[in-house]
Coordinates of C-alpha atoms in Angstrom, one line a residue:
M292 CA -16.9 -24.8 -9.9
V293 CA -17.9 -27.7 -8.3
T294 CA -18.6 -31.4 -10.0
P295 CA -20.1 -34.2 -8.7
Q296 CA -17.7 -37.5 -8.0
R297 CA -19.0 -40.7 -8.3
G298 CA -18.6 -42.8 -5.3
W299 CA -17.4 -40.1 -3.1
G300 CA -19.3 -37.0 -3.1
P301 CA -18.2 -33.6 -4.7
I302 CA -15.1 -32.1 -5.9
D303 CA -14.1 -28.8 -5.0
N304 CA -12.2 -27.3 -7.6
R305 CA -12.3 -23.0 -6.6
P306 CA -8.9 -21.9 -6.3
Y307 CA -7.2 -22.7 -3.0
F308 CA -5.8 -19.0 -3.0
F309 CA -6.1 -15.5 -4.1
L310 CA -2.8 -13.9 -4.2
S311 CA -3.1 -10.1 -4.1
Y312 CA -0.1 -7.9 -4.6
A313 CA 0.3 -4.4 -5.4
H314 CA 1.6 -3.7 -9.2
T315 CA 5.3 -2.3 -9.1
P316 CA 5.2 0.2 -11.5
T317 CA 7.9 0.3 -14.6
W318 CA 10.5 2.4 -13.8
G319 CA 12.7 2.4 -17.6
P320 CA 12.3 1.2 -21.0
D321 CA 15.0 -1.9 -19.9
G322 CA 13.5 -2.4 -17.0
G323 CA 11.8 -5.9 -17.7
D324 CA 8.8 -7.1 -15.8
P325 CA 9.0 -5.1 -12.3
D326 CA 6.4 -8.0 -11.1
H327 CA 8.6 -11.1 -12.4
W328 CA 9.3 -12.5 -9.0
V329 CA 5.5 -12.7 -7.3
H330 CA 4.7 -14.6 -10.5
T331 CA 7.7 -16.9 -9.6
L332 CA 6.5 -17.3 -6.0
F333 CA 3.2 -17.9 -7.2
K334 CA 4.0 -20.5 -10.0
D335 CA 6.0 -22.1 -6.6
L336 CA 2.7 -21.6 -4.4
C337 CA 1.0 -23.9 -6.8
N338 CA 3.6 -26.0 -7.3
H339 CA 3.6 -26.9 -3.6
V340 CA -0.5 -26.9 -3.2
M341 CA -1.1 -29.8 -5.9
A342 CA 1.5 -31.6 -4.6
L343 CA -0.5 -31.1 -0.9
T344 CA -4.0 -31.4 -2.1
D345 CA -5.5 -34.1 -4.7
L346 CA -6.5 -31.1 -6.8
P347 CA -7.3 -33.0 -10.2
A348 CA -5.2 -32.1 -13.4
G349 CA -6.2 -28.6 -15.0
A350 CA -7.8 -27.5 -11.4
P351 CA -6.4 -24.1 -10.9
A352 CA -4.3 -24.1 -7.6
G353 CA -4.2 -20.1 -7.0
F354 CA -5.4 -16.9 -9.0
M355 CA -3.5 -14.2 -9.8
D356 CA -4.4 -11.3 -12.0
R357 CA -1.0 -11.3 -14.2
E358 CA -3.1 -12.1 -17.5
L359 CA -5.6 -9.8 -16.8
R360 CA -4.4 -6.2 -17.5
S361 CA -4.3 -6.6 -21.3
G362 CA -7.7 -8.1 -21.6
Q363 CA -11.2 -7.9 -21.3
G364 CA -13.8 -8.4 -18.6
W365 CA -11.1 -8.7 -16.0
P366 CA -12.8 -6.7 -13.4
E367 CA -15.3 -9.9 -13.4
Q368 CA -12.9 -12.2 -13.0
L369 CA -11.2 -10.4 -10.1
S370 CA -14.7 -10.3 -8.5
E371 CA -15.5 -13.8 -9.3
N372 CA -12.2 -15.4 -8.1
L373 CA -12.7 -13.3 -5.0
A374 CA -16.0 -14.9 -4.6
T375 CA -14.7 -18.3 -4.8
C376 CA -11.2 -19.3 -3.7
R377 CA -10.9 -20.6 -0.5
V378 CA -8.1 -18.2 1.0
F379 CA -7.2 -14.8 0.6
V380 CA -3.0 -14.5 0.3
P381 CA -2.1 -10.9 0.2
L382 CA 1.5 -9.9 -0.1
F383 CA 2.6 -7.1 2.2
S384 CA 4.6 -4.4 1.6
P385 CA 4.3 -0.5 1.9
R386 CA 3.2 -0.1 -1.5
Y387 CA 0.1 -2.8 -0.9
F388 CA -1.9 -0.1 1.8
T389 CA -1.6 2.8 -0.6
S390 CA -3.3 0.8 -3.9
E391 CA -6.8 1.4 -4.2
M392 CA -7.0 -2.7 -6.1
C393 CA -5.2 -4.1 -3.2
G394 CA -7.8 -2.2 -0.9
R395 CA -10.9 -3.3 -3.0
E396 CA -9.8 -7.1 -3.1
W397 CA -9.3 -7.1 0.6
Y398 CA -12.8 -5.7 1.3
A399 CA -14.6 -7.7 -1.2
F400 CA -12.7 -11.2 0.2
N401 CA -13.1 -9.8 3.8
E402 CA -17.3 -8.9 3.3
R403 CA -17.4 -12.4 2.5
I404 CA -15.8 -13.8 6.1
V405 CA -18.9 -11.3 7.8
Q406 CA -21.2 -12.6 5.7
A407 CA -20.0 -16.3 6.4
K408 CA -19.7 -15.5 10.0
A409 CA -23.3 -13.7 10.0
A410 CA -24.5 -17.0 8.6
S411 CA -22.9 -19.5 10.9
G412 CA -22.0 -17.5 14.0
A413 CA -18.4 -18.1 14.4
S414 CA -16.5 -16.4 15.9
D415 CA -14.0 -16.4 13.6
L416 CA -12.9 -17.6 9.7
P417 CA -8.7 -17.2 9.5
A418 CA -9.5 -17.0 5.7
I419 CA -6.9 -13.9 5.0
V420 CA -3.3 -15.5 4.9
P421 CA -1.2 -12.9 5.4
A422 CA 2.9 -13.1 3.5
L423 CA 5.9 -10.5 3.8
W424 CA 6.9 -9.6 0.6
T425 CA 8.8 -6.7 2.0
Q426 CA 9.7 -5.3 5.6
V427 CA 6.4 -3.7 6.5
N428 CA 5.8 -1.7 10.0
F429 CA 2.9 -3.2 11.8
D430 CA 2.6 -0.3 13.7
L431 CA 1.5 2.0 10.5
L432 CA -0.9 -1.2 9.6
P433 CA -4.6 0.2 8.3
D434 CA -7.2 0.2 11.3
S435 CA -9.0 -2.0 9.2
V436 CA -6.2 -5.0 9.2
R437 CA -5.5 -5.2 12.2
H438 CA -7.9 -7.5 13.2
I439 CA -6.2 -10.1 11.4
H440 CA -3.3 -12.5 13.4
V441 CA 0.1 -12.1 12.1
D442 CA 1.9 -14.6 12.7
H443 CA 5.2 -15.2 11.0
S444 CA 7.6 -16.7 13.5
S445 CA 7.3 -19.7 12.2
F446 CA 9.0 -18.3 9.0
G447 CA 12.7 -17.2 10.1
A448 CA 14.4 -14.8 11.3
R449 CA 15.8 -13.9 8.2
Y450 CA 11.9 -14.0 6.3
L451 CA 11.4 -10.9 8.8
A452 CA 13.8 -8.9 7.8
H453 CA 13.8 -9.5 4.2
G454 CA 10.6 -10.6 3.3
I455 CA 10.0 -13.1 0.4
Y456 CA 11.0 -10.4 -1.8
G457 CA 14.7 -10.3 -0.3
L458 CA 14.6 -14.3 0.0
I459 CA 14.3 -14.9 -3.9
K460 CA 16.5 -11.9 -4.9
L461 CA 19.7 -13.2 -2.5
K462 CA 21.6 -16.2 -3.8
R463 CA 22.6 -17.5 -0.7
L464 CA 19.5 -17.3 1.6
R465 CA 17.5 -19.7 -1.3
D466 CA 17.3 -22.2 1.2
E467 CA 15.2 -19.9 3.3
Y468 CA 12.9 -18.9 0.7
E469 CA 12.2 -22.5 -0.4
E470 CA 11.2 -23.3 3.1
A471 CA 9.2 -19.9 3.2
V472 CA 7.2 -20.7 0.7
M473 CA 6.5 -24.2 1.3
T474 CA 5.8 -23.1 5.3
L475 CA 3.0 -20.5 3.5
A476 CA 1.7 -23.5 1.0
R477 CA 0.9 -25.6 3.7
R478 CA -0.7 -22.6 6.1
I479 CA -3.3 -22.5 3.2
V480 CA -4.4 -25.8 2.5
R481 CA -4.5 -26.5 6.8
V482 CA -6.8 -23.1 6.3
A483 CA -8.4 -24.1 3.5
Q484 CA -9.2 -27.1 5.0
D485 CA -9.8 -26.5 8.5
S486 CA -11.9 -23.6 8.3
P487 CA -13.8 -23.8 5.0
L488 CA -15.1 -20.0 3.5
P489 CA -18.1 -20.5 1.7
T490 CA -18.3 -19.3 -2.4
S491 CA -20.8 -16.0 -2.5
R492 CA -22.4 -13.9 -5.5
P493 CA -19.2 -11.6 -7.1
R494 CA -19.3 -8.3 -5.9
P495 CA -19.2 -5.5 -8.3
Y496 CA -15.9 -4.6 -8.5
E497 CA -16.5 -1.3 -10.0
S498 CA -18.9 -0.5 -6.6
T499 CA -16.5 -2.4 -4.0
P500 CA -14.7 0.4 -1.8
S501 CA -11.5 0.1 -0.4
A502 CA -10.3 -1.2 2.7
F503 CA -7.5 1.4 3.0
K504 CA -8.3 5.1 3.7
P505 CA -5.9 7.3 1.1
R506 CA -2.4 8.5 1.9
G507 CA -2.1 11.4 3.9
E508 CA -5.5 11.1 5.6
G509 CA -6.0 10.8 8.9
P510 CA -8.0 8.3 11.1
R511 CA -11.3 8.7 10.0
R512 CA -14.0 8.1 13.1
I513 CA -17.9 7.1 12.8
H514 CA -20.1 6.3 15.6
L515 CA -23.2 3.9 15.0
T516 CA -26.2 4.7 17.3
V517 CA -28.8 1.7 17.7
V518 CA -32.6 2.8 18.0
A519 CA -34.1 -0.8 18.7
P520 CA -36.5 -2.0 21.2
T521 CA -35.2 -5.1 24.1
R522 CA -37.3 -8.3 24.3
S523 CA -38.4 -6.6 27.5
S524 CA -39.3 -3.1 25.6
K525 CA -40.8 -4.2 22.4
P526 CA -44.7 -3.9 21.7
Q527 CA -46.5 -6.7 23.4
H528 CA -47.5 -8.2 20.1
R529 CA -44.3 -8.2 18.2
D530 CA -42.5 -11.4 18.1
E531 CA -39.7 -11.3 20.3
G532 CA -37.2 -13.0 17.7
P533 CA -35.1 -10.7 16.3
Y534 CA -34.7 -8.9 19.7
G535 CA -32.5 -9.3 23.1
D536 CA -31.6 -8.2 26.5
D537 CA -30.0 -4.8 24.7
A538 CA -30.8 -3.4 21.7
Q539 CA -27.4 -3.6 20.4
D540 CA -28.6 -7.9 20.3
W541 CA -31.5 -6.3 17.8
N542 CA -30.6 -8.7 14.8
P543 CA -33.8 -8.3 12.3
Y544 CA -32.5 -10.5 9.9
H545 CA -32.5 -13.4 12.1
G546 CA -33.4 -16.0 9.1
E547 CA -30.2 -15.0 7.5
S548 CA -27.6 -14.4 10.4
A549 CA -27.1 -16.0 13.5
R550 CA -25.4 -12.4 15.0
P551 CA -26.8 -9.2 15.8
L552 CA -27.2 -6.1 13.3
P553 CA -25.2 -3.8 15.6
A554 CA -21.9 -6.2 15.2
L555 CA -21.9 -7.0 12.1
A556 CA -22.2 -3.1 10.8
E557 CA -19.5 -2.5 13.2
E558 CA -17.1 -5.1 11.8
M559 CA -18.5 -4.1 8.1
I560 CA -17.7 -0.5 9.1
R561 CA -13.7 -1.0 10.5
S562 CA -13.5 -2.7 7.2
L563 CA -13.6 0.0 5.6
D564 CA -10.4 1.9 7.8
Y565 CA -12.9 3.3 10.3
R566 CA -12.8 3.4 13.8
I567 CA -16.7 3.4 14.9
T568 CA -18.1 3.4 18.6
V569 CA -21.5 1.7 18.8
S570 CA -24.2 2.8 21.5
D571 CA -27.8 2.4 22.1
F572 CA -29.6 5.3 22.1
D573 CA -32.2 4.7 25.5
N574 CA -28.7 5.0 27.5
D575 CA -27.0 7.9 25.2
P576 CA -25.4 10.3 27.6
W577 CA -25.2 13.6 25.2
E578 CA -27.2 16.1 23.9
W579 CA -28.6 15.0 20.4
G580 CA -28.1 17.8 18.8
D581 CA -24.5 17.6 19.0
F582 CA -24.6 13.8 18.0
G583 CA -20.8 12.5 19.3
P584 CA -19.3 10.3 21.6
L585 CA -17.9 11.2 24.5
E586 CA -14.6 12.5 24.9
S587 CA -12.3 13.6 27.7
D588 CA -11.6 17.2 28.3
P589 CA -7.7 17.8 28.4
G590 CA -7.8 20.3 31.0
T591 CA -10.3 18.4 33.7
G592 CA -10.5 14.7 32.6
D593 CA -14.0 14.7 32.6
E594 CA -16.3 13.0 29.9
K595 CA -17.6 15.7 27.7
V596 CA -19.8 15.7 24.2
S597 CA -18.1 15.7 21.0
A598 CA -19.9 16.7 17.6
R599 CA -16.5 15.9 15.7
H600 CA -17.7 13.0 14.2
P601 CA -20.6 11.8 11.5
G602 CA -23.1 9.4 13.2
I603 CA -25.2 6.7 11.5
L604 CA -28.7 5.9 13.0
L605 CA -29.3 1.8 13.1
I606 CA -33.4 2.4 12.9
D607 CA -36.0 -0.4 14.0
R608 CA -39.6 1.2 13.2
W609 CA -41.2 -0.9 15.9
A610 CA -39.1 1.7 18.7
I611 CA -40.9 4.7 17.8
S612 CA -44.3 2.6 19.7
D613 CA -43.0 4.0 22.5
E614 CA -43.7 7.6 23.2
D615 CA -40.8 8.8 24.8
R616 CA -38.5 7.3 22.4
R617 CA -40.3 9.2 19.7
R618 CA -39.7 12.2 21.3
R619 CA -37.2 12.3 21.7
L620 CA -36.0 11.2 18.3
K621 CA -38.3 14.4 17.0
A622 CA -35.5 16.5 19.1
L623 CA -32.6 14.9 17.8
D624 CA -34.3 15.3 14.5
D625 CA -35.1 19.2 15.6
S626 CA -31.4 19.9 15.1
A627 CA -30.2 17.1 12.9
R628 CA -26.5 18.2 11.7
P629 CA -26.3 17.1 8.1
W630 CA -23.9 14.7 9.0
I631 CA -26.1 12.1 10.8
S632 CA -27.5 9.7 9.1
A633 CA -30.2 6.8 9.3
I634 CA -30.4 2.9 7.7
V635 CA -33.8 1.7 8.6
P636 CA -33.8 -2.4 8.3
W637 CA -37.1 -4.1 7.6
N638 CA -37.1 -7.4 6.6
R639 CA -39.0 -8.3 4.0
A640 CA -39.7 -12.1 5.0
D641 CA -41.0 -11.1 8.1
P642 CA -44.7 -10.8 8.5
Q643 CA -45.1 -8.5 11.0
C644 CA -43.6 -5.8 8.9
Q645 CA -46.0 -6.1 6.3
G646 CA -49.5 -5.4 5.7
D647 CA -51.4 -2.3 7.3
E648 CA -49.1 -2.0 10.5
G649 CA -46.0 -1.8 8.5
R650 CA -47.1 0.7 6.6
Q651 CA -48.6 3.0 9.7
L652 CA -45.0 2.3 11.3
A653 CA -43.4 3.9 7.9
A654 CA -45.8 6.3 8.2
E655 CA -44.9 7.6 11.7
L656 CA -41.4 7.3 11.3
D657 CA -41.8 10.0 7.8
R658 CA -43.6 11.8 11.4
T659 CA -41.1 11.5 13.7
L660 CA -37.7 12.3 11.5
P661 CA -39.0 14.0 8.7
L662 CA -35.5 15.7 7.9
I663 CA -33.2 12.8 8.3
L664 CA -35.2 10.6 6.4
E665 CA -36.1 13.3 3.4
R666 CA -32.2 14.2 3.3
G667 CA -31.9 10.2 2.8
R668 CA -34.0 10.1 -0.2
R669 CA -32.4 13.0 -1.6
T670 CA -28.9 10.6 -1.7
D671 CA -27.9 7.9 -4.1
C672 CA -28.4 5.0 -0.8
R673 CA -32.3 6.2 -0.4
I674 CA -33.0 2.1 0.2
A675 CA -30.9 2.4 3.1
V676 CA -34.4 5.0 4.8
M677 CA -37.3 3.4 2.5
G678 CA -36.5 0.1 4.2
V679 CA -33.6 -2.1 3.5
P680 CA -35.2 -5.7 2.6
T681 CA -32.6 -8.2 3.5
L682 CA -28.8 -8.8 4.6
K683 CA -27.4 -8.7 1.4
A684 CA -29.3 -5.5 0.3
F685 CA -27.7 -3.7 3.9
T686 CA -24.5 -5.2 3.1
D687 CA -24.6 -3.8 0.0
I688 CA -25.5 -0.2 1.6
L689 CA -23.8 0.0 4.1
P690 CA -20.2 1.3 2.5
A691 CA -22.5 4.4 0.6
V692 CA -24.2 5.5 3.9
V693 CA -21.0 5.6 5.6
A694 CA -19.3 7.5 2.6
H695 CA -22.2 9.6 2.5
T696 CA -22.4 10.7 5.9
T697 CA -18.3 11.0 6.1
R698 CA -18.8 13.6 2.6
Q699 CA -21.0 15.8 4.6
Y700 CA -18.9 15.9 7.7
L701 CA -16.2 17.2 6.1
K702 CA -18.9 19.6 4.1
H703 CA -20.7 21.0 6.4
A704 CA -18.5 20.3 10.1
E705 CA -16.9 23.5 12.0
A706 CA -13.2 23.3 11.8
H707 CA -11.7 23.7 15.5
P708 CA -8.4 24.4 16.1
P709 CA -6.1 21.9 18.2
P710 CA -6.0 22.7 21.8
G711 CA -3.0 24.9 23.2
P712 CA -2.1 28.5 22.9
H713 CA -2.4 30.2 19.5
V714 CA 0.1 30.1 17.4
P715 CA 0.2 33.3 15.1
R716 CA 0.7 32.3 11.1
P717 CA 4.6 32.4 10.2
R718 CA 5.0 35.7 7.4
L719 CA 7.5 36.0 4.8
T720 CA 9.6 39.1 5.0
G721 CA 12.2 40.4 2.9
P722 CA 16.1 40.3 3.2
T723 CA 17.5 42.0 6.2
Y724 CA 21.0 44.3 5.8
T725 CA 23.1 44.8 8.6
S726 CA 25.7 47.3 8.5
Y727 CA 29.1 47.0 9.9
P728 CA 30.6 49.6 11.9
G729 CA 33.7 51.3 10.1
T730 CA 32.8 49.3 6.7
G731 CA 30.8 51.3 5.1
S732 CA 28.7 49.0 3.8
D733 CA 25.9 45.8 4.3
A734 CA 26.8 42.0 4.9
G735 CA 26.3 40.5 1.8
G736 CA 27.2 43.2 -0.1
E737 CA 30.6 44.4 -2.2
S738 CA 32.9 45.9 0.1

């Protein structure tokens, strides 16, 4: 909550940090509180933040969910604090990246960063400050986390070897613990002050996806194809504001966002722990019925068409004003696999997207892609093909479209055996008995 202060401008009383951690399960009746040491860290961080800032008495220095699980309304409190805190502090541990709750917290906060970068045009907002709770293998981090800069060198070798949990549990490392916590508190305060992150509307916790794929699930891939004209190929009377030199420069919400929509969509899909490729429909070199990014043939090294990944079309209705593009889209629709989906951004604040011409373009797109659009209307994310009116609506619906497209791929795609010679399926057989000469008995029996 920001309240005015006479003579000095507004006071920012938002929590400095949100402590995100994986809850440790209890292991027995006398096990005590398994997250006691996380709470100790939280209190020490809060004490340091209060000492390093001018937060007034009673203002929350940080937030953790320790007291929420037994109370009512804890999802709303989580969402509220994720939407207002200044810095997100995830406690890295092997358990952290298997926790759906932690994955939801990460996604909700990272979405704030994506939206803030879109509004400001900033290339980076380092508002996620990871800390090592226990030692982790950085090579095994989810793809959705790999873009975060993790610099732990200033914390010391023992911190890297033991994590904060090891430092706090071993009495001989108490000094190293105090130094690590002070270093972390200073970093939180510096990031909050140097790269302020605007608040956002709370995201409903129940509908927030996880940024971490479930344990045992292989790499997830998806392909995004941008169907949009450029500044030079748009209809002559169309405003050039949303367009650039390349289709991937398309920015239909340019009144709200300083970033092209394909770049924002790519970042959001990657934050869902997908590996994503993006291309321009006019320059895609594959057969539209297959709809997949190029891969290398292991035998020849040549690139070939692959239908192994789900795909999403990001469509500007103005793109179908071009006859050749309309013809190729129709050919795609005629053989569209079930795992091809579409999203149609249609900015309600753009006067040219309204009125008779807007309705005519919508009807023409329906005639061009009847199969893909009708499939989209039969889903819970039908707004995606009806015309997504705002940037907020786009960021809300994109995860649902990604999830639906992936489900359709898993349901309908043909499974292919791995490359290499066929290996017969092993079979269990009964016991084999061997007779030894002169014994008159079999091995394993009584003589």
